[in-house]
CSV table of C-alpha atoms (C1' of nucleotides) in Angstrom, one decimal:
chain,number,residue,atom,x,y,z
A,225,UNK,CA,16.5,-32.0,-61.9
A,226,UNK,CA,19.3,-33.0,-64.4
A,227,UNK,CA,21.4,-35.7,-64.4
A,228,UNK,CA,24.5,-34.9,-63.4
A,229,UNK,CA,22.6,-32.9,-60.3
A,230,UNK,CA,20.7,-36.6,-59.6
A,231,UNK,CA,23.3,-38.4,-59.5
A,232,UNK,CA,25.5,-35.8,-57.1
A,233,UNK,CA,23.8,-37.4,-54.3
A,234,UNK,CA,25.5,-40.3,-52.8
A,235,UNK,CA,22.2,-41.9,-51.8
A,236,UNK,CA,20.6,-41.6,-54.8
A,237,UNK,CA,23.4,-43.4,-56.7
A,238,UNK,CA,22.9,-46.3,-54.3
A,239,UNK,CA,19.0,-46.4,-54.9
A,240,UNK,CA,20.1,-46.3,-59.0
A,241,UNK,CA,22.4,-49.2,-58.3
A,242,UNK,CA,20.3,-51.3,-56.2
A,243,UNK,CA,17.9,-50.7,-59.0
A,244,UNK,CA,20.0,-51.9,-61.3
A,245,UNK,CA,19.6,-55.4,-59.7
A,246,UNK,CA,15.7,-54.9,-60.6
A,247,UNK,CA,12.7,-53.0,-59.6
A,248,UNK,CA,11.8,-52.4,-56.3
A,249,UNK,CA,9.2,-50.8,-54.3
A,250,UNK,CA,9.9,-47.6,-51.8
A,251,UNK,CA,9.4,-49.7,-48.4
A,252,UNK,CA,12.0,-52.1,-49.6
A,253,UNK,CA,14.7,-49.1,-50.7
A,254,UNK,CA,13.7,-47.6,-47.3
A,255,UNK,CA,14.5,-50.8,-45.6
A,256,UNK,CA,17.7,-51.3,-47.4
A,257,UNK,CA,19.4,-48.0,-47.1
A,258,UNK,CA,19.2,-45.0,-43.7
A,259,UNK,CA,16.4,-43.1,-44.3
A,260,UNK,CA,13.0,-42.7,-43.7
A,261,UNK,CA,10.3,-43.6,-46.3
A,262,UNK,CA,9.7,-39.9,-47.2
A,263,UNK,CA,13.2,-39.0,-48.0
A,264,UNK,CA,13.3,-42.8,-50.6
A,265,UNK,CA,9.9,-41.0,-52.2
A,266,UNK,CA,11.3,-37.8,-53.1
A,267,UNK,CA,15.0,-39.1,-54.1
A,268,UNK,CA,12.9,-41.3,-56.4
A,269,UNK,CA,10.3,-37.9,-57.6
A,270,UNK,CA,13.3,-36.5,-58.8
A,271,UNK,CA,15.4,-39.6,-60.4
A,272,UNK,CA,12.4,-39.8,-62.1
A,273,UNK,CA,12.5,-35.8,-63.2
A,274,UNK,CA,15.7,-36.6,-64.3
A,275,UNK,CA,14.6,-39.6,-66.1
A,276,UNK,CA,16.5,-41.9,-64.8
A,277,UNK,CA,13.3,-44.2,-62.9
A,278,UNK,CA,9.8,-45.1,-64.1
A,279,UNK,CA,7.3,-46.2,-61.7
A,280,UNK,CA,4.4,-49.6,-63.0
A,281,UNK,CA,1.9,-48.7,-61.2
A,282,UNK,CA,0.8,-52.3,-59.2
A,283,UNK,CA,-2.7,-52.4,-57.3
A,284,UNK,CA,-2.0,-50.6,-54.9
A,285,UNK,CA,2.1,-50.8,-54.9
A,286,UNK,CA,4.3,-48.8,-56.7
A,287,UNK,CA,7.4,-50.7,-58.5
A,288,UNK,CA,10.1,-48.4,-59.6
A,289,UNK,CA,12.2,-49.6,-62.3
A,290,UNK,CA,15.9,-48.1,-63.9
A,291,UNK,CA,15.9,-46.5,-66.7
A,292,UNK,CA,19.8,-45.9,-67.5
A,293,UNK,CA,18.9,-43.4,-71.0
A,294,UNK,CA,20.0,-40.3,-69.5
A,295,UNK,CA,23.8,-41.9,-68.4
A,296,UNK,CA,24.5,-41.8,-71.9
A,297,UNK,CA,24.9,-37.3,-71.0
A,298,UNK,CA,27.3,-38.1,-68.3
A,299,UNK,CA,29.5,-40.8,-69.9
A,300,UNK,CA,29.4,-38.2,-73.2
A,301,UNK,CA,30.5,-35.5,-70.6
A,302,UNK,CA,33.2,-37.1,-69.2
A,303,UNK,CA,34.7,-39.0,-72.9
A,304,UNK,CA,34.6,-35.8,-74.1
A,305,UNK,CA,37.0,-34.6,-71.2
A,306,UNK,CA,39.2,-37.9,-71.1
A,307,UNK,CA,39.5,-38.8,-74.7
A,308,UNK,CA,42.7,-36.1,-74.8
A,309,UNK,CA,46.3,-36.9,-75.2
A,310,UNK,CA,48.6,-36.7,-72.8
A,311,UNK,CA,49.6,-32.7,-74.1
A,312,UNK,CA,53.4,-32.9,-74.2
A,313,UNK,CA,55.6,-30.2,-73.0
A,314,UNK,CA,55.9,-28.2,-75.9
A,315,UNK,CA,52.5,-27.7,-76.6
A,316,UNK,CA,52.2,-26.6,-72.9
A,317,UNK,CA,55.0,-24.1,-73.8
A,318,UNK,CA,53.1,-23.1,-76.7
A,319,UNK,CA,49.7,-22.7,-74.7
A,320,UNK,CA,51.7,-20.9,-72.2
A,321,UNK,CA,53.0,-18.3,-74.6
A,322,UNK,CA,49.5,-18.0,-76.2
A,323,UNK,CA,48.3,-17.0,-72.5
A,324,UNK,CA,50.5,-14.2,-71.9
A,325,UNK,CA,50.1,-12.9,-75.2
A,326,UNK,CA,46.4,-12.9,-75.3
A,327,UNK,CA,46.4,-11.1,-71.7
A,328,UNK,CA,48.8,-8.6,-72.5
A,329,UNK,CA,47.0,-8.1,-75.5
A,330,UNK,CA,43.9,-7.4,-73.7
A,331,UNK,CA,45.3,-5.1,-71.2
A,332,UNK,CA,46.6,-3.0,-74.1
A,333,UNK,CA,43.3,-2.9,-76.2
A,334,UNK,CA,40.2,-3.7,-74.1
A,335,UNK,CA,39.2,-0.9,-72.0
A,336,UNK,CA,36.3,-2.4,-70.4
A,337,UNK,CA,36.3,-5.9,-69.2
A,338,UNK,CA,32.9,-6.6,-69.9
A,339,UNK,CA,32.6,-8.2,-73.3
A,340,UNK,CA,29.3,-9.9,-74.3
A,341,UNK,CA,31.0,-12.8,-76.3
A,342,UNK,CA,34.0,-15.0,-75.8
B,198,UNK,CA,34.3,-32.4,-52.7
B,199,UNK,CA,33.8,-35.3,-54.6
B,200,UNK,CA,33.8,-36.5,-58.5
B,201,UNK,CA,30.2,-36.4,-58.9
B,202,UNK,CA,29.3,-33.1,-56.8
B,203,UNK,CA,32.2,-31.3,-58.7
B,204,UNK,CA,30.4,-32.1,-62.2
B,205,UNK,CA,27.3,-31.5,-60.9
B,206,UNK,CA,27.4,-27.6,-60.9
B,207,UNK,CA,26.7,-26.1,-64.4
B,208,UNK,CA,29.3,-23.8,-64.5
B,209,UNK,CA,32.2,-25.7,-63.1
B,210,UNK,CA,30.9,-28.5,-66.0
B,211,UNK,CA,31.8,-25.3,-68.1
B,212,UNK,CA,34.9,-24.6,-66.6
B,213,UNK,CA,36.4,-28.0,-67.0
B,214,UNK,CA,35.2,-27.8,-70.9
B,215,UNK,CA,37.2,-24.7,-71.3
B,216,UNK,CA,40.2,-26.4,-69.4
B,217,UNK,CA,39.7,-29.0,-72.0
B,218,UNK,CA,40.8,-26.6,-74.8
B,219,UNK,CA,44.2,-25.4,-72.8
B,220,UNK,CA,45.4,-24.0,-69.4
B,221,UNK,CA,43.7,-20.6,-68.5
B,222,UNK,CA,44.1,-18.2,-65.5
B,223,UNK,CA,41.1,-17.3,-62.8
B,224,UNK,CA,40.6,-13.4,-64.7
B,225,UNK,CA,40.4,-15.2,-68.2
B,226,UNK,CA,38.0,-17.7,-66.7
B,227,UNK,CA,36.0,-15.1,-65.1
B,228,UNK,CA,36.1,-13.1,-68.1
B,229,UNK,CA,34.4,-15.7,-70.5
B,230,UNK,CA,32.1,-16.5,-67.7
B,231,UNK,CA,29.0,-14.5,-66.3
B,232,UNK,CA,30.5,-14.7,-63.0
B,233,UNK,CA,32.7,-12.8,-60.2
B,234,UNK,CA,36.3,-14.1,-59.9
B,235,UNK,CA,36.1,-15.6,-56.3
B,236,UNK,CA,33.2,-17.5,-57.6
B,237,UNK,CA,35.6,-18.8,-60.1
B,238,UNK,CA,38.4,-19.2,-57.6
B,239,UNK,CA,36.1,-21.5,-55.2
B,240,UNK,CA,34.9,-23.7,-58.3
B,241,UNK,CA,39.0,-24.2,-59.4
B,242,UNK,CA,39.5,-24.9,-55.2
B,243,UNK,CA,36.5,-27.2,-55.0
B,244,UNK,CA,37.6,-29.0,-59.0
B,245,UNK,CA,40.9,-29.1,-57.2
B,246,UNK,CA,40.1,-30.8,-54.4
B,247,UNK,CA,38.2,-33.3,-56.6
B,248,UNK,CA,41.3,-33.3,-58.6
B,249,UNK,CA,40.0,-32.8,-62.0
B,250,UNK,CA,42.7,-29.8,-62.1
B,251,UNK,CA,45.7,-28.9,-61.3
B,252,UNK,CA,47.6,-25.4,-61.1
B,253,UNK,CA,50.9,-24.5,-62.4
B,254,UNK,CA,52.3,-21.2,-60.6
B,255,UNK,CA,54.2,-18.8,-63.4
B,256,UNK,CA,55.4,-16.0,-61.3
B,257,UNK,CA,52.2,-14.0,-59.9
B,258,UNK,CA,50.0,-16.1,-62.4
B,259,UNK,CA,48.3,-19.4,-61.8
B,260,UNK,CA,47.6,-21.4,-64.6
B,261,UNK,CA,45.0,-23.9,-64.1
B,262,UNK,CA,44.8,-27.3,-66.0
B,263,UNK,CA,42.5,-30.2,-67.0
B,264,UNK,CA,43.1,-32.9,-65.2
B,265,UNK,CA,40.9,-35.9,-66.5
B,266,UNK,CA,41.3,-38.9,-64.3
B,267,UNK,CA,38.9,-38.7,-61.6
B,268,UNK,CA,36.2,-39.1,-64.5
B,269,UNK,CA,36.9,-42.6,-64.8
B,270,UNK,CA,35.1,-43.2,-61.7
B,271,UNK,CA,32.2,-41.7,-63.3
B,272,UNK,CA,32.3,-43.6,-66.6
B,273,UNK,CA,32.3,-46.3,-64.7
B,274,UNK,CA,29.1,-45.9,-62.5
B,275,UNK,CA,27.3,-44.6,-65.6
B,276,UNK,CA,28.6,-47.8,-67.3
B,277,UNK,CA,27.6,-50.1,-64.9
B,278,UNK,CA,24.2,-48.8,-64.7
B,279,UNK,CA,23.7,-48.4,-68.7
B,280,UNK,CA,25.5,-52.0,-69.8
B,281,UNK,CA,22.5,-54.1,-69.0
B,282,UNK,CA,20.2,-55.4,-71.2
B,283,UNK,CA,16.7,-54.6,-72.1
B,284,UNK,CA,14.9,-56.3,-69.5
B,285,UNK,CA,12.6,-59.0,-71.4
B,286,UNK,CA,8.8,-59.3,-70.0
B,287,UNK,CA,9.2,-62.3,-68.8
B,288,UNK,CA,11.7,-61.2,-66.6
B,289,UNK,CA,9.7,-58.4,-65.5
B,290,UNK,CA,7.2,-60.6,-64.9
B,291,UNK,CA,9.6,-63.1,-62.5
B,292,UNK,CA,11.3,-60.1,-60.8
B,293,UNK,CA,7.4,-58.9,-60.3
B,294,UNK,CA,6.8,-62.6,-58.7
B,295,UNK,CA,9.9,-62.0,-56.5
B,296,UNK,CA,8.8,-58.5,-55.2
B,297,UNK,CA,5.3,-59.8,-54.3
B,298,UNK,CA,6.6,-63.0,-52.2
B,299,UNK,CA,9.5,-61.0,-50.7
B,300,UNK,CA,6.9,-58.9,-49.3
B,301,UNK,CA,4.8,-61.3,-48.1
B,302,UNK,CA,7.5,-63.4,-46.3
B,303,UNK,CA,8.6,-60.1,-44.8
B,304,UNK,CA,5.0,-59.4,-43.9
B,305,UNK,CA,4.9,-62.5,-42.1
B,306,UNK,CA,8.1,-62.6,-40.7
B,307,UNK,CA,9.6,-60.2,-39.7
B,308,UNK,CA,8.0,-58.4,-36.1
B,309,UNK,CA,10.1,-55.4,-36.7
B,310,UNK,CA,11.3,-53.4,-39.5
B,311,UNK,CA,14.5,-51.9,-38.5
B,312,UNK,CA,16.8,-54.9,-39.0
B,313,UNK,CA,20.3,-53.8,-39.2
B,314,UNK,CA,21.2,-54.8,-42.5
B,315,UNK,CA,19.9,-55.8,-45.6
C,132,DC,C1',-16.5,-53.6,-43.2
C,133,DA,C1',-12.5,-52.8,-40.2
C,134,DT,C1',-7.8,-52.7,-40.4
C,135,DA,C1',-3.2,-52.9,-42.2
C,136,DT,C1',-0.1,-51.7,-45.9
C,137,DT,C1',1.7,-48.7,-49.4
C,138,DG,C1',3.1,-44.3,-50.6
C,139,DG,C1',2.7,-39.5,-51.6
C,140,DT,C1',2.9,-34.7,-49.7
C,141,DA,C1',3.1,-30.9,-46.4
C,142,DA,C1',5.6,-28.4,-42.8
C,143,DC,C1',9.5,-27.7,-40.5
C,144,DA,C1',14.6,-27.4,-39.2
C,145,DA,C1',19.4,-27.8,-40.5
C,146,DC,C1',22.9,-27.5,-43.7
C,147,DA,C1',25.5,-26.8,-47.8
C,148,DG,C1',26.3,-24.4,-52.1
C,149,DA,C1',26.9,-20.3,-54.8
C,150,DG,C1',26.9,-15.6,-55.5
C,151,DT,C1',28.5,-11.0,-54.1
C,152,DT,C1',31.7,-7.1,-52.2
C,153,DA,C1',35.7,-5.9,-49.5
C,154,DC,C1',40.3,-6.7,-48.3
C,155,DC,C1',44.9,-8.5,-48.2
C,156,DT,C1',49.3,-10.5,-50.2
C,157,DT,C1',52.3,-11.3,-53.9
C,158,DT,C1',54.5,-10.2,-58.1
C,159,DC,C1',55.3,-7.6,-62.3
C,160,DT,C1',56.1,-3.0,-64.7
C,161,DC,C1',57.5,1.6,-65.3
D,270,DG,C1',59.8,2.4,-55.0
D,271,DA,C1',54.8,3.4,-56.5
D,272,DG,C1',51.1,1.6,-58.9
D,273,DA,C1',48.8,-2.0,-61.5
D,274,DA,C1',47.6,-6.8,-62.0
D,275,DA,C1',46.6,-11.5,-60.3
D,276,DG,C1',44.5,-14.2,-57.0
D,277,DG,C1',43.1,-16.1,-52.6
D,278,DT,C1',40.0,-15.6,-48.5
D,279,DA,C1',36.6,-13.7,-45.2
D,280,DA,C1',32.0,-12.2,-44.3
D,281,DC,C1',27.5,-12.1,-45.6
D,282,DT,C1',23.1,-13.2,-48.0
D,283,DC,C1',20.1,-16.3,-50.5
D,284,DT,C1',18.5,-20.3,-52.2
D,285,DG,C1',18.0,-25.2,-52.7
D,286,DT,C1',18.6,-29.8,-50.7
D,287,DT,C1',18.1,-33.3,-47.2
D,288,DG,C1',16.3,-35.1,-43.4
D,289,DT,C1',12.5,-35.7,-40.1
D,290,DT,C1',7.5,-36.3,-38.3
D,291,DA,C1',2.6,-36.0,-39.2
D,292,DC,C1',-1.1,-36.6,-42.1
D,293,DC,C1',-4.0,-38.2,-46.0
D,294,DA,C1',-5.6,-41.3,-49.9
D,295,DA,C1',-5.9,-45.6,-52.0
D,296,DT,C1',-5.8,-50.5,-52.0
D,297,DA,C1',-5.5,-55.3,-50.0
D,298,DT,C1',-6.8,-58.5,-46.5
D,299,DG,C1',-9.1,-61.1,-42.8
DNA sequence: CATATTGGTAACAACAGAGTTACCTTTCTC
DNA sequence: GAGAAAGGTAACTCTGTTGTTACCAATATG
């Protein structure tokens, strides 16, 4: 399970944020969120694929605990998509123009459409 | 479809990146991409519909754009989880404490376990 | 020691997501 | 106007995810 998969589900972001606020055992999470026991274990089996939980092992109890590492893929993720001017209306001219001539280029010389590389 | 199911799929985590670089159309997509153009079709509807893009129509061509501010909402859970410091032992060690008498009040407590809310 | 508590897993049903091919409409191009 | 190109959608299959209940093992507790 990756990250971005793990945190998709909109329980599983809840159970990450409540563990934010410190660990917690699967009865409690059960009890504070609506779903049964079983469904808290496996959300947890795979936030903890993905890296994002750790369990300490207690007697007999089980206290899961955050562990935010992974995040730092998402947030990369999504800088790497914001951190990008404002592209002004020439250079979406520009782009534009690029676009027809690369396709009419490629109608003209590529016979198949089935190119291993891009 | 929401922010965090629209990154979630690999290949629509691609497409984005490749709308990061400059508008494309569905064939060029599909062409640098190991999949059919519907499947790139329903991705752009689904990243639509999250609005991380946005299509300009040029005649019989659709060009498709990045459109970067849903991510904020992102950032911000993956901040919110991630800016929290190390947790100390001793801390551990109180939030430990809290966990174990929680439970035991509850225990004692509390005849049923399907309170309404937490 | 008997019993309750914690919690993991198996088995099952229901649903959503992702891929494909086939088909249709719209718009260029000759 | 005929044909090619672009693109959306429907129909279908497959697979993975999510939920549930039932069951089992391990550990506290009176």
């Amino acid at each position: 399970m990756d990250v971005f998969s793990a945190i998709a589900d909109p329980l599983r972001r809840e159970l990450l944020t409540r563990l934010a606020a410190g660990p917690a055992r699967v009865v409690d999470l059960a009890a504070e969120h609506p779903v049964s026991r079983p469904a808290v274990s496996r959300h947890l089996r795979m936030l903890t694929e993905a890296g994002l939980v750790v369990a300490d092992d207690v007697g007999r109890e089980r206290h899961y605990r955050l562990l935010p590492e992974p995040l730092v893929e998402v947030r990369a993720f999504a800088a790497s998509l914001e951190r990008r001017p404002p592209i002004p209306e020439s250079a979406l001219d520009a782009l534009d123009t690029e676009v027809r001539r690369t396709s009419r280029e490629r109608r003209l010389a590529a016979p198949t459409h089935t190119e291993e590389s891009a």
